[in-house]
């Protein structure tokens, strides 16, 4: 069998057969003077223990990154769900209170659709805007309703809390993804 | 500090730990492995928490003022309401006072820009006041008169100008183009910060229909803040807008389109 010429991991050990190509980021043209890769910081010419420590940290951070990408990608879906629920509310308002009330609530639904679309490219600002608007609407509905003796704002509170949790996770996921983008150049739009 | 970096020269950058000269674009030192950029594990969280805390404190305060009416429905009520909102804003400004000093006044006042704001803002305010009055009367069959809250004040018009024009222009700009903008810049791009601060500003006015004009108005205020790195021009624009609205309402000129 021909010996391998690429860099690889086997049984937890790191094998560097191509010193000019970075083991982690595959950057080419590394020189023997470059103890660490200038692109990802991997100790290409370091000790095996240094390589292993870097690799374990890299794998952990990668998992953390993928988790945050999953959360931020859910932001757009959450905002579309809010938009759909708001449209439903607009329809109810339309039939029960009149066309004007229905149109006003529809404006809110359109705003959430806009935020959902924005979240597909810019999740952090869209998630924080969506969170602020949604929580404001929930608080207003609840407080103003209760002050007028109407407790309908309490209906579906479990769903409202779940939606808020998803939006908060979206904000946090987006912040973390942004940190990894700046720090390591990991692009969440290219993550699976 | 969320982010720190070693500045680059056209030749590259020198590592602060081992003095190694690194090539342009290198993210890590090739000798010691230390990164050029370092980020705290809490990256952006403090900024986001500050923005959310300010917004929701203001929202809760507005709801309390609306429900409890401290000081009654007259000018004292307006006074207490404005005072509570001002205190909340000043607390947040105080936390970042060193930063605040940088963006309150411009280094040099731009005369042409100021003239443009002085001439165009009242026109915009006139169009908005008349459109809003038209919508209120045609759709809702009512026309709320904001100056009426000052009927019991020693000088109603003066107090209306003070609490409906000066106070909001000063404190809302400090809150949204000041605190929210500065904090937002730590996390978002410039355009994103303008949009987020505008969304927050718009929704705190608690009127969905107003979204149609407050949001673009707020985007313009945000653009001024971003372009000239000061809240001075946005404060002037906001002040002139509200001042014109108060005068129009006082003179009954907000009914121009309706009549």
mmCIF file of C-alpha atoms in Angstrom, chain B:
data_model
loop_
_atom_site.group_PDB
_atom_site.id
_atom_site.type_symbol
_atom_site.label_atom_id
_atom_site.label_comp_id
_atom_site.label_asym_id
_atom_site.label_seq_id
_atom_site.Cartn_x
_atom_site.Cartn_y
_atom_site.Cartn_z
ATOM 1 C CA UNK B 1 -13.951 45.462 26.154
ATOM 2 C CA UNK B 2 -15.602 43.125 23.621
ATOM 3 C CA UNK B 3 -12.930 43.356 20.968
ATOM 4 C CA UNK B 4 -9.233 44.223 20.833
ATOM 5 C CA UNK B 5 -6.892 44.226 17.874
ATOM 6 C CA UNK B 6 -3.304 44.958 16.927
ATOM 7 C CA UNK B 7 -3.295 47.689 14.286
ATOM 8 C CA UNK B 8 -1.914 46.804 10.881
ATOM 9 C CA UNK B 9 0.534 48.885 8.828
ATOM 10 C CA UNK B 10 0.941 48.540 5.028
ATOM 11 C CA UNK B 11 3.824 46.154 5.775
ATOM 12 C CA UNK B 12 1.884 43.973 8.215
ATOM 13 C CA UNK B 13 1.800 43.927 12.014
ATOM 14 C CA UNK B 14 4.187 43.284 14.883
ATOM 15 C CA UNK B 15 3.191 40.793 17.558
ATOM 16 C CA UNK B 16 2.882 42.410 21.001
ATOM 17 C CA UNK B 17 3.946 39.180 22.724
ATOM 18 C CA UNK B 18 7.067 38.117 20.773
ATOM 19 C CA UNK B 19 7.754 41.135 18.468
ATOM 20 C CA UNK B 20 7.588 38.877 15.398
ATOM 21 C CA UNK B 21 6.822 40.783 12.169
ATOM 22 C CA UNK B 22 3.785 39.194 10.558
ATOM 23 C CA UNK B 23 2.594 39.541 6.968
ATOM 24 C CA UNK B 24 -0.330 41.711 5.939
ATOM 25 C CA UNK B 25 -3.612 39.850 6.465
ATOM 26 C CA UNK B 26 -2.167 37.306 8.916
ATOM 27 C CA UNK B 27 -4.669 36.564 11.667
ATOM 28 C CA UNK B 28 -2.199 34.803 13.983
ATOM 29 C CA UNK B 29 1.415 35.355 14.886
ATOM 30 C CA UNK B 30 3.459 32.735 13.070
ATOM 31 C CA UNK B 31 6.005 32.528 15.908
ATOM 32 C CA UNK B 32 3.889 32.442 19.092
ATOM 33 C CA UNK B 33 0.394 31.730 17.708
ATOM 34 C CA UNK B 34 -1.276 34.683 19.475
ATOM 35 C CA UNK B 35 -4.222 36.117 17.514
ATOM 36 C CA UNK B 36 -4.298 39.641 16.042
ATOM 37 C CA UNK B 37 -7.940 39.971 17.056
ATOM 38 C CA UNK B 38 -9.205 38.901 20.449
ATOM 39 C CA UNK B 39 -12.843 38.809 21.469
ATOM 40 C CA UNK B 40 -14.333 38.361 24.886
ATOM 41 C CA UNK B 41 -16.476 35.267 25.363
ATOM 42 C CA UNK B 42 -19.366 37.654 26.137
ATOM 43 C CA UNK B 43 -18.987 39.381 22.766
ATOM 44 C CA UNK B 44 -21.912 41.751 22.129
ATOM 45 C CA UNK B 45 -24.004 40.522 25.059
ATOM 46 C CA UNK B 46 -23.403 43.585 27.228
ATOM 47 C CA UNK B 47 -24.382 45.900 24.377
ATOM 48 C CA UNK B 48 -27.524 43.937 23.578
ATOM 49 C CA UNK B 49 -28.524 43.735 27.262
ATOM 50 C CA UNK B 50 -28.053 47.524 27.630
ATOM 51 C CA UNK B 51 -30.180 48.255 24.568
ATOM 52 C CA UNK B 52 -32.939 45.875 25.692
ATOM 53 C CA UNK B 53 -32.813 47.150 29.292
ATOM 54 C CA UNK B 54 -33.166 50.788 28.200
ATOM 55 C CA UNK B 55 -35.995 50.003 25.780
ATOM 56 C CA UNK B 56 -38.042 47.885 28.176
ATOM 57 C CA UNK B 57 -37.497 50.234 31.127
ATOM 58 C CA UNK B 58 -38.812 53.087 28.978
ATOM 59 C CA UNK B 59 -41.724 50.926 27.794
ATOM 60 C CA UNK B 60 -42.651 49.922 31.354
ATOM 61 C CA UNK B 61 -42.345 53.551 32.504
ATOM 62 C CA UNK B 62 -44.640 54.694 29.681
ATOM 63 C CA UNK B 63 -47.202 52.036 30.619
ATOM 64 C CA UNK B 64 -47.059 53.033 34.295
ATOM 65 C CA UNK B 65 -47.460 56.708 33.352
ATOM 66 C CA UNK B 66 -50.374 55.802 31.043
ATOM 67 C CA UNK B 67 -52.147 53.674 33.648
ATOM 68 C CA UNK B 68 -51.336 55.431 36.927
ATOM 69 C CA UNK B 69 -51.220 58.999 35.588
ATOM 70 C CA UNK B 70 -48.900 60.328 38.303
ATOM 71 C CA UNK B 71 -49.703 64.024 38.697
ATOM 72 C CA UNK B 72 -53.094 63.651 36.991
ATOM 73 C CA UNK B 73 -54.123 64.227 33.380
ATOM 74 C CA UNK B 74 -52.966 67.869 33.235
ATOM 75 C CA UNK B 75 -49.540 69.418 32.809
ATOM 76 C CA UNK B 76 -48.236 67.983 36.101
ATOM 77 C CA UNK B 77 -48.889 64.520 34.670
ATOM 78 C CA UNK B 78 -46.852 65.439 31.588
ATOM 79 C CA UNK B 79 -44.140 66.831 33.843
ATOM 80 C CA UNK B 80 -43.843 63.653 35.944
ATOM 81 C CA UNK B 81 -43.985 61.473 32.842
ATOM 82 C CA UNK B 82 -41.202 63.414 31.148
ATOM 83 C CA UNK B 83 -39.165 63.421 34.363
ATOM 84 C CA UNK B 84 -39.336 59.615 34.737
ATOM 85 C CA UNK B 85 -38.296 59.043 31.109
ATOM 86 C CA UNK B 86 -35.517 61.644 31.432
ATOM 87 C CA UNK B 87 -34.115 59.998 34.580
ATOM 88 C CA UNK B 88 -34.034 56.542 32.946
ATOM 89 C CA UNK B 89 -32.247 57.962 29.895
ATOM 90 C CA UNK B 90 -29.750 59.936 31.992
ATOM 91 C CA UNK B 91 -28.857 56.848 34.039
ATOM 92 C CA UNK B 92 -27.879 55.025 30.824
ATOM 93 C CA UNK B 93 -26.065 58.089 29.487
ATOM 94 C CA UNK B 94 -24.196 58.326 32.812
ATOM 95 C CA UNK B 95 -22.968 54.733 32.483
ATOM 96 C CA UNK B 96 -21.231 55.644 29.205
ATOM 97 C CA UNK B 97 -20.508 59.271 30.045
ATOM 98 C CA UNK B 98 -17.010 59.260 28.512
ATOM 99 C CA UNK B 99 -18.479 58.013 25.222
ATOM 100 C CA UNK B 100 -21.422 60.429 25.477
ATOM 101 C CA UNK B 101 -19.114 63.463 25.550
ATOM 102 C CA UNK B 102 -17.762 62.481 22.125
ATOM 103 C CA UNK B 103 -21.073 62.564 20.277
ATOM 104 C CA UNK B 104 -23.100 65.317 21.938
ATOM 105 C CA UNK B 105 -21.623 68.315 20.071
ATOM 106 C CA UNK B 106 -20.009 68.421 16.623
ATOM 107 C CA UNK B 107 -16.422 69.617 16.383
ATOM 108 C CA UNK B 108 -17.541 72.237 13.871
ATOM 109 C CA UNK B 109 -21.142 73.189 13.079
ATOM 110 C CA UNK B 110 -22.012 72.722 9.407
ATOM 111 C CA UNK B 111 -23.978 75.823 8.419
ATOM 112 C CA UNK B 112 -25.468 74.508 5.160
ATOM 113 C CA UNK B 113 -26.638 71.313 6.777
ATOM 114 C CA UNK B 114 -28.187 73.227 9.657
ATOM 115 C CA UNK B 115 -29.970 75.562 7.223
ATOM 116 C CA UNK B 116 -31.266 72.574 5.268
ATOM 117 C CA UNK B 117 -32.631 71.021 8.454
ATOM 118 C CA UNK B 118 -34.172 74.339 9.562
ATOM 119 C CA UNK B 119 -36.012 74.809 6.241
ATOM 120 C CA UNK B 120 -36.999 71.233 5.389
ATOM 121 C CA UNK B 121 -38.058 69.869 8.788
ATOM 122 C CA UNK B 122 -41.044 72.249 9.286
ATOM 123 C CA UNK B 123 -42.267 71.324 5.782
ATOM 124 C CA UNK B 124 -42.076 67.628 6.636
ATOM 125 C CA UNK B 125 -43.762 68.289 9.991
ATOM 126 C CA UNK B 126 -46.554 70.220 8.265
ATOM 127 C CA UNK B 127 -47.213 67.344 5.863
ATOM 128 C CA UNK B 128 -47.117 64.754 8.656
ATOM 129 C CA UNK B 129 -49.371 66.758 11.039
ATOM 130 C CA UNK B 130 -51.960 67.321 8.339
ATOM 131 C CA UNK B 131 -51.851 63.727 7.108
ATOM 132 C CA UNK B 132 -52.156 62.338 10.634
ATOM 133 C CA UNK B 133 -55.087 64.661 11.394
ATOM 134 C CA UNK B 134 -56.726 63.664 8.097
ATOM 135 C CA UNK B 135 -56.291 59.940 8.898
ATOM 136 C CA UNK B 136 -57.556 60.397 12.478
ATOM 137 C CA UNK B 137 -60.679 62.238 11.377
ATOM 138 C CA UNK B 138 -61.488 60.141 8.296
ATOM 139 C CA UNK B 139 -60.740 56.727 9.749
ATOM 140 C CA UNK B 140 -61.261 57.080 13.482
ATOM 141 C CA UNK B 141 -63.669 59.997 13.581
ATOM 142 C CA UNK B 142 -61.572 61.726 16.240
ATOM 143 C CA UNK B 143 -58.643 64.100 16.469
ATOM 144 C CA UNK B 144 -56.588 63.882 19.659
ATOM 145 C CA UNK B 145 -55.142 67.296 20.583
ATOM 146 C CA UNK B 146 -51.844 66.772 22.432
ATOM 147 C CA UNK B 147 -51.596 70.409 23.543
ATOM 148 C CA UNK B 148 -54.830 69.934 25.548
ATOM 149 C CA UNK B 149 -52.837 68.236 28.327
ATOM 150 C CA UNK B 150 -51.460 71.682 29.176
ATOM 151 C CA UNK B 151 -54.803 73.474 29.564
ATOM 152 C CA UNK B 152 -54.113 73.923 33.280
ATOM 153 C CA UNK B 153 -50.500 75.052 32.906
ATOM 154 C CA UNK B 154 -49.488 78.628 33.811
ATOM 155 C CA UNK B 155 -48.677 79.211 30.137
ATOM 156 C CA UNK B 156 -50.178 76.377 28.020
ATOM 157 C CA UNK B 157 -48.309 77.019 24.764
ATOM 158 C CA UNK B 158 -44.950 77.475 26.465
ATOM 159 C CA UNK B 159 -45.416 74.297 28.490
ATOM 160 C CA UNK B 160 -46.577 72.385 25.398
ATOM 161 C CA UNK B 161 -43.399 73.471 23.587
ATOM 162 C CA UNK B 162 -41.285 72.517 26.586
ATOM 163 C CA UNK B 163 -42.771 69.058 27.168
ATOM 164 C CA UNK B 164 -43.802 68.081 23.613
ATOM 165 C CA UNK B 165 -40.879 69.580 21.704
ATOM 166 C CA UNK B 166 -37.780 70.229 23.853
ATOM 167 C CA UNK B 167 -37.977 67.286 26.256
ATOM 168 C CA UNK B 168 -38.653 64.548 23.660
ATOM 169 C CA UNK B 169 -36.108 65.948 21.213
ATOM 170 C CA UNK B 170 -33.382 66.052 23.835
ATOM 171 C CA UNK B 171 -34.017 62.846 25.774
ATOM 172 C CA UNK B 172 -35.274 60.629 22.938
ATOM 173 C CA UNK B 173 -32.254 61.539 20.862
ATOM 174 C CA UNK B 174 -29.961 60.855 23.818
ATOM 175 C CA UNK B 175 -31.637 57.480 24.313
ATOM 176 C CA UNK B 176 -31.930 56.253 20.718
ATOM 177 C CA UNK B 177 -29.291 58.104 18.699
ATOM 178 C CA UNK B 178 -27.075 58.185 21.785
ATOM 179 C CA UNK B 179 -27.185 55.092 23.991
ATOM 180 C CA UNK B 180 -28.864 52.617 21.592
ATOM 181 C CA UNK B 181 -26.731 53.803 18.662
ATOM 182 C CA UNK B 182 -23.411 53.647 20.514
ATOM 183 C CA UNK B 183 -24.163 50.277 22.062
ATOM 184 C CA UNK B 184 -25.552 48.917 18.806
ATOM 185 C CA UNK B 185 -22.377 49.861 16.946
ATOM 186 C CA UNK B 186 -20.483 47.406 19.130
ATOM 187 C CA UNK B 187 -22.450 44.561 17.569
ATOM 188 C CA UNK B 188 -24.049 45.672 14.299
ATOM 189 C CA UNK B 189 -22.877 47.393 11.129
ATOM 190 C CA UNK B 190 -23.673 51.090 10.686
ATOM 191 C CA UNK B 191 -26.760 50.497 8.506
ATOM 192 C CA UNK B 192 -28.045 47.768 10.815
ATOM 193 C CA UNK B 193 -27.602 50.078 13.813
ATOM 194 C CA UNK B 194 -29.635 52.804 12.089
ATOM 195 C CA UNK B 195 -32.449 50.332 11.368
ATOM 196 C CA UNK B 196 -32.457 48.730 14.840
ATOM 197 C CA UNK B 197 -32.435 52.103 16.640
ATOM 198 C CA UNK B 198 -35.266 53.244 14.342
ATOM 199 C CA UNK B 199 -37.354 50.131 15.007
ATOM 200 C CA UNK B 200 -36.969 50.651 18.757
ATOM 201 C CA UNK B 201 -37.709 54.379 18.507
ATOM 202 C CA UNK B 202 -40.788 53.758 16.341
ATOM 203 C CA UNK B 203 -42.303 51.045 18.513
ATOM 204 C CA UNK B 204 -41.849 53.017 21.695
ATOM 205 C CA UNK B 205 -44.340 55.521 20.270
ATOM 206 C CA UNK B 206 -46.909 52.719 20.633
ATOM 207 C CA UNK B 207 -48.841 53.513 17.477
ATOM 208 C CA UNK B 208 -48.825 51.072 14.592
ATOM 209 C CA UNK B 209 -50.176 53.559 12.074
ATOM 210 C CA UNK B 210 -47.448 56.037 13.023
ATOM 211 C CA UNK B 211 -44.950 53.455 11.784
ATOM 212 C CA UNK B 212 -45.595 54.828 8.283
ATOM 213 C CA UNK B 213 -43.987 58.200 9.076
ATOM 214 C CA UNK B 214 -42.029 57.749 12.344
ATOM 215 C CA UNK B 215 -39.889 54.957 10.909
ATOM 216 C CA UNK B 216 -38.601 56.930 7.869
ATOM 217 C CA UNK B 217 -38.197 60.011 10.078
ATOM 218 C CA UNK B 218 -36.155 57.956 12.524
ATOM 219 C CA UNK B 219 -34.040 56.526 9.694
ATOM 220 C CA UNK B 220 -33.234 60.117 8.677
ATOM 221 C CA UNK B 221 -32.295 60.973 12.277
ATOM 222 C CA UNK B 222 -30.130 57.842 12.449
ATOM 223 C CA UNK B 223 -28.450 58.720 9.161
ATOM 224 C CA UNK B 224 -27.605 62.204 10.503
ATOM 225 C CA UNK B 225 -26.136 60.632 13.632
ATOM 226 C CA UNK B 226 -24.068 58.178 11.605
ATOM 227 C CA UNK B 227 -22.930 60.626 8.940
ATOM 228 C CA UNK B 228 -21.867 63.458 11.267
ATOM 229 C CA UNK B 229 -21.008 61.364 14.370
ATOM 230 C CA UNK B 230 -23.047 63.568 16.677
ATOM 231 C CA UNK B 231 -26.585 63.707 18.046
ATOM 232 C CA UNK B 232 -26.605 67.496 17.645
ATOM 233 C CA UNK B 233 -28.215 67.610 14.167
ATOM 234 C CA UNK B 234 -30.750 64.883 14.903
ATOM 235 C CA UNK B 235 -31.695 66.750 18.084
ATOM 236 C CA UNK B 236 -32.231 69.972 16.104
ATOM 237 C CA UNK B 237 -34.289 68.118 13.478
ATOM 238 C CA UNK B 238 -36.381 66.331 16.108
ATOM 239 C CA UNK B 239 -36.875 69.575 18.039
ATOM 240 C CA UNK B 240 -37.969 71.514 14.947
ATOM 241 C CA UNK B 241 -40.317 68.724 13.897
ATOM 242 C CA UNK B 242 -42.061 68.582 17.266
ATOM 243 C CA UNK B 243 -41.999 72.362 17.702
ATOM 244 C CA UNK B 244 -43.702 72.835 14.316
ATOM 245 C CA UNK B 245 -46.295 70.188 15.211
ATOM 246 C CA UNK B 246 -47.095 71.990 18.505
ATOM 247 C CA UNK B 247 -47.459 75.368 16.769
ATOM 248 C CA UNK B 248 -49.564 73.893 13.940
ATOM 249 C CA UNK B 249 -51.875 72.252 16.456
ATOM 250 C CA UNK B 250 -52.069 75.434 18.539
ATOM 251 C CA UNK B 251 -53.011 77.525 15.485
ATOM 252 C CA UNK B 252 -55.327 74.858 14.069
ATOM 253 C CA UNK B 253 -53.161 74.599 10.929
ATOM 254 C CA UNK B 254 -52.947 70.826 11.252
ATOM 255 C CA UNK B 255 -56.501 70.782 9.833
ATOM 256 C CA UNK B 256 -55.401 72.414 6.593
ATOM 257 C CA UNK B 257 -55.820 69.265 4.463
ATOM 258 C CA UNK B 258 -59.066 68.250 6.174
ATOM 259 C CA UNK B 259 -60.726 71.586 5.597
#
